[in-house]
Coordinates of C-alpha atoms in Angstrom, one line a residue:
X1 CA 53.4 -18.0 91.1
X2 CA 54.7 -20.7 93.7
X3 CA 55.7 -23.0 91.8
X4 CA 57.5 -20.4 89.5
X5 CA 59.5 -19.8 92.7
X6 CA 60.1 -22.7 93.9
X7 CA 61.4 -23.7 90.5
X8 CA 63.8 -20.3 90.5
X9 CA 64.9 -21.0 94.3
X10 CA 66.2 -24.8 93.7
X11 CA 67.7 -24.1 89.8
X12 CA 69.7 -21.5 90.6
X13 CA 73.6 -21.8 90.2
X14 CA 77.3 -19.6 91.3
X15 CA 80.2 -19.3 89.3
X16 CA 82.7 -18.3 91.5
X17 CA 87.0 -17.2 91.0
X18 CA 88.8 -18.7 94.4
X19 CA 91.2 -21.3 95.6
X20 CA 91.0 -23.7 98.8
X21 CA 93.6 -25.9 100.4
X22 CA 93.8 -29.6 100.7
X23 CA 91.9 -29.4 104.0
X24 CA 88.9 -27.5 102.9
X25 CA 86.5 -30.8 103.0
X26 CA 87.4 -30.5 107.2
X27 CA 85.6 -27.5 107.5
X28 CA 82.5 -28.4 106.5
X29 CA 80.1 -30.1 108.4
X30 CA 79.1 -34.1 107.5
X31 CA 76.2 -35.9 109.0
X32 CA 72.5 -35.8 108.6
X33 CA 70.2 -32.5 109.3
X34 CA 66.8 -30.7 108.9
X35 CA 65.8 -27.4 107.4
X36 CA 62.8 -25.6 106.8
X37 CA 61.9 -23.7 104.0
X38 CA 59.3 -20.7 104.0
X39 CA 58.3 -19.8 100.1
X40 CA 56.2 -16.8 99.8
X41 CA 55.0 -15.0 96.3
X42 CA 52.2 -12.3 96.6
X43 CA 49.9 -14.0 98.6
X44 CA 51.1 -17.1 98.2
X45 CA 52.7 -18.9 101.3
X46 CA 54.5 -22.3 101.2
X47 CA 56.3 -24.4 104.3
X48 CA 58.6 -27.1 102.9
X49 CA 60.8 -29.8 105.3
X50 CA 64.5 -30.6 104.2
X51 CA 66.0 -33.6 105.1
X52 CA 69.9 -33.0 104.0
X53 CA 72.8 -35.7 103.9
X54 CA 76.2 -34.6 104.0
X55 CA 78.7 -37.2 103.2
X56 CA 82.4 -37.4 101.8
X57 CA 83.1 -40.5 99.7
X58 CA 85.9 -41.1 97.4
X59 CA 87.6 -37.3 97.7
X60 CA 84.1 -35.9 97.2
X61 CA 81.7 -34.2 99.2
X62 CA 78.2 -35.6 98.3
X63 CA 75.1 -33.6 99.4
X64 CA 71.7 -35.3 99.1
X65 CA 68.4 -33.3 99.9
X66 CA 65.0 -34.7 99.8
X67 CA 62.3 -31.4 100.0
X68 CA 58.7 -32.5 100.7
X69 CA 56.1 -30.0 98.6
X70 CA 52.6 -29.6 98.4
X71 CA 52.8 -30.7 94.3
X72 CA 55.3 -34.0 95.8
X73 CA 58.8 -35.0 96.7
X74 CA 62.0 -34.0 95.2
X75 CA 65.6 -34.7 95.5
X76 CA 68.1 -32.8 95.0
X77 CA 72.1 -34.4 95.0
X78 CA 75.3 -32.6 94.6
X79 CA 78.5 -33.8 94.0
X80 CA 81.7 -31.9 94.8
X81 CA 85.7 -32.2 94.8
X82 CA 86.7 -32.3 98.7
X83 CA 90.0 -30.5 97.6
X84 CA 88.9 -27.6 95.0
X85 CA 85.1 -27.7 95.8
X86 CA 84.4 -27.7 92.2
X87 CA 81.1 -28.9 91.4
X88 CA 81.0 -31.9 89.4
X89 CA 77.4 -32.4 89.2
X90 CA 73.9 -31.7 90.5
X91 CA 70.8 -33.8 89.6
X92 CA 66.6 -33.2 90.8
X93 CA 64.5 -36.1 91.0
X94 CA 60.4 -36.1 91.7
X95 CA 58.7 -32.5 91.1
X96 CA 61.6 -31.3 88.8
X97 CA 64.3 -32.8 87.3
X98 CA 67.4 -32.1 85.7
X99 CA 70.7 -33.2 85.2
X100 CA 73.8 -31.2 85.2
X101 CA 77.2 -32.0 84.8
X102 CA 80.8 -29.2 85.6
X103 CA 83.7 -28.9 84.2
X104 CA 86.5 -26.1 83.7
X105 CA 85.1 -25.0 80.2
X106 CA 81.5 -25.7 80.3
X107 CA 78.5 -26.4 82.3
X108 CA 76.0 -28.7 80.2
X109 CA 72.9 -31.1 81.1
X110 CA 68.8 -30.4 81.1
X111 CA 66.4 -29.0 83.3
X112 CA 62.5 -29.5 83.3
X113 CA 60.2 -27.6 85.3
X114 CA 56.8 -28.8 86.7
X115 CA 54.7 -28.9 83.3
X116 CA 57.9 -31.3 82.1
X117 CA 59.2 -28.2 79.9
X118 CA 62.7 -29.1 79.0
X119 CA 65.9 -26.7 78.5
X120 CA 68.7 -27.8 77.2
X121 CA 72.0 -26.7 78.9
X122 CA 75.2 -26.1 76.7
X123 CA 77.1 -22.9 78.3
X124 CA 80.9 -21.9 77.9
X125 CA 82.5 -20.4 80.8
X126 CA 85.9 -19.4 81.9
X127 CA 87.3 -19.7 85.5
X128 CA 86.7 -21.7 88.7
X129 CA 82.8 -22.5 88.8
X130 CA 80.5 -24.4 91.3
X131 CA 77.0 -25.0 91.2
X132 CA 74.2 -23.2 92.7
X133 CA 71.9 -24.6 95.8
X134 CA 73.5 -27.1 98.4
X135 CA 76.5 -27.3 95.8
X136 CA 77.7 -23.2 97.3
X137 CA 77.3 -24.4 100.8
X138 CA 81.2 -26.0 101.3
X139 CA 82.6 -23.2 99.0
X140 CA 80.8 -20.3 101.8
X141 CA 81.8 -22.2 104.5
X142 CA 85.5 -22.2 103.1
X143 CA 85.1 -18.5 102.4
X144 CA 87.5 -15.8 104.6
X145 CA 85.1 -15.4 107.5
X146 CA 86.3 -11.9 108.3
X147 CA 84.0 -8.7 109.0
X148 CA 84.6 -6.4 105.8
X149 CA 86.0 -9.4 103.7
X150 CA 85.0 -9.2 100.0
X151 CA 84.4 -11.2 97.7
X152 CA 82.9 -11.1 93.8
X153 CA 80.9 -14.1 92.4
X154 CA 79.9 -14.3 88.9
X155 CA 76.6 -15.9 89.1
X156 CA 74.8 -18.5 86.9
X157 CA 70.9 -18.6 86.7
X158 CA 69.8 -21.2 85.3
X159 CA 65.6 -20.6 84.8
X160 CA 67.5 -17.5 82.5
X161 CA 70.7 -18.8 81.2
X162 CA 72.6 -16.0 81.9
X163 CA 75.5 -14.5 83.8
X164 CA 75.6 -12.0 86.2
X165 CA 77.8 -10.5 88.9
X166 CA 76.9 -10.8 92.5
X167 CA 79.0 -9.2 95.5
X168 CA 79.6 -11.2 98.9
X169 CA 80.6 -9.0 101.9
X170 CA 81.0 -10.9 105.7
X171 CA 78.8 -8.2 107.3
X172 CA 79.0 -9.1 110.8
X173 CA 79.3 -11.9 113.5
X174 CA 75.5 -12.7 115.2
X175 CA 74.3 -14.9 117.6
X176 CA 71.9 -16.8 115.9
X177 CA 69.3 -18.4 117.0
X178 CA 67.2 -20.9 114.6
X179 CA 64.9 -24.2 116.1
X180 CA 68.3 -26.3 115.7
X181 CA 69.5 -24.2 118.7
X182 CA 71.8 -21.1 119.3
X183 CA 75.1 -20.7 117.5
X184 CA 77.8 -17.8 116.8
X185 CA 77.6 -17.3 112.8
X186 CA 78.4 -15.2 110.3
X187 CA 76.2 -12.8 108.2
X188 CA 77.0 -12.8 104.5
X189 CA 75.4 -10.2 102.4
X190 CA 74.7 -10.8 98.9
X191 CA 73.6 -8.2 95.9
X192 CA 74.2 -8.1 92.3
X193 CA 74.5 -4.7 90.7
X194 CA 72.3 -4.8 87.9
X195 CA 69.6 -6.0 90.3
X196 CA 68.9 -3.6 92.9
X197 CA 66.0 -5.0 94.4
X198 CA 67.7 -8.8 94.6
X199 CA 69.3 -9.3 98.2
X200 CA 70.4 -12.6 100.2
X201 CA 71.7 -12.9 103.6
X202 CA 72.9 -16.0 105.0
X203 CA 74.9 -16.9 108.2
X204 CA 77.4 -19.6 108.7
X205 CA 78.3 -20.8 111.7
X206 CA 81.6 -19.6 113.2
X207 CA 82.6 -23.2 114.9
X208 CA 84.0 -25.7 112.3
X209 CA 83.1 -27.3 111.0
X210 CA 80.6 -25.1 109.7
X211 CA 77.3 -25.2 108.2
X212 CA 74.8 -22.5 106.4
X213 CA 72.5 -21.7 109.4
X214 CA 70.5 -19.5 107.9
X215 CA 69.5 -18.1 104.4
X216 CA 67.0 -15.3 103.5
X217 CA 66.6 -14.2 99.4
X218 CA 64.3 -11.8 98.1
X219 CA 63.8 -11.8 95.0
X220 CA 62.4 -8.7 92.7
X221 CA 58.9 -10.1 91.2
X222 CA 59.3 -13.5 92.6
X223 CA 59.3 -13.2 96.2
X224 CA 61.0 -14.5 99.2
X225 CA 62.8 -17.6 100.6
X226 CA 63.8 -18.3 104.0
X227 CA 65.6 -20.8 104.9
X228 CA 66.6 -22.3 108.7
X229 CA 68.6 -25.0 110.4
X230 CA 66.4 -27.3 112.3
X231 CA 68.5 -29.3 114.3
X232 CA 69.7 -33.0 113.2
X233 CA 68.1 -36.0 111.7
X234 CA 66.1 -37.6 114.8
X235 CA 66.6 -35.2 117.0
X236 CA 63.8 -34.1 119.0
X237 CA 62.2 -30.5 118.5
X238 CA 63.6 -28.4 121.8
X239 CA 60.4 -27.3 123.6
X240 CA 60.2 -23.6 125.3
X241 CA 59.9 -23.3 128.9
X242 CA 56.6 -21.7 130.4
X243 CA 57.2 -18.8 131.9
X244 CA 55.9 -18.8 135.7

């Protein structure tokens, strides 16, 4: 059941109608970061650390994550237009692989899971799309961060090769606080319609440039995924005063 999950969490992908300016690459954050991830599936638990690069190179963004997991290490790299944020491709090294590449009419490649099942990738599509994962992180953090803002996604799985529609509403403004420290974000609520029991909340932070703080899915029969901000690559963990 974990590693059905983790498979689901990390091949998952957005299509998604919007436009951004020239300057949408400035809003997102660049450097080098932790996360940690907390998998659970009936009573199955799994902790995984996330070591993210965020780069721009060339006019595109370029985010690189390297997961550690109890079945071994996987990388995960997506490549994005700075200007439109379109994904131009996404790639998984180690544990899972794949290779997927974007463009306007189609989204093609191969995945394989963890037994080295392969699945062929040759979908038609029409609109703007990006790719699921890290790839949605610079289109969020581009989104109209307004309480009550709207917006719809149509929303590519991958593990089922299909489309489905998924509704974004900026729910409210938080402080948030996550091991990386204490920020002001924003709470995005996710659902799709013809999956009641699916939800996702994640918050991005309200300062630019702005990063994904936060993420929580639940998924209905696969189970839950939390994701948080753990500060920056070699930074030291903040300890907790004693109380006196």
């Amino acid at each position: 059941m974990i590693k059905r999950i983790l498979f689901t969490f990390l091949g998952t992908g957005l299509l998604l109608t919007s436009a951004f300016t020239q300057e949408a690459a400035s809003k997102v954050a660049l450097g080098e970061y932790k996360y940690t991830m907390k998998m659970s599936g009936g009573a199955q638990e799994m902790e995984l650390d996330i070591q993210r690069t965020v780069k721009e190179e060339d006019g595109k963004i370029i985010i690189i994550d390297n997961t550690s997991t109890p079945y071994g290490s996987n990388e995960n790299i997506s490549t994005i237009d700075a200007e439109s944020l379109m994904t131009i491709s996404q790639s998984s090294t180690g544990f899972m692989t794949s290779n997927i590449d974007y463009t306007a009419e189609k989204i093609t490649g191969e995945t394989a899971d963890f037994r080295g099942n392969k699945t062929p990738i040759d979908l038609d599509v029409e609109g703007t799309v990006y790719g699921g994962g890290s790839a949605i992180e610079p289109v969020l953090a581009n989104m109209t961060l307004e309480i009550g803002h709207q917006e719809k996604m149509k929303t590519f799985v991958v593990f089922q090769m299909q489309v489905t529609e998924m509704d974004v509403e900026v729910a409210a403004k938080e402080t948030l606080e996550v091991p990386g420290g204490t920020f002001e974000a924003y709470r995005l609520d996710f659902s799709i319609p013809d999956f009641a029991d699916f939800t996702q909340s994640t918050w991005v932070s309200a300062n630019e440039p702005r990063m994904v703080l936060k993420s929580v899915v639940n998924a209905p029969q696969m189970g839950q995924m939390t994701t948080v901000y753990a500060g920056k690559k070699g930074e030291k963990k903040k300890k907790k005063k004693k109380k006196q």
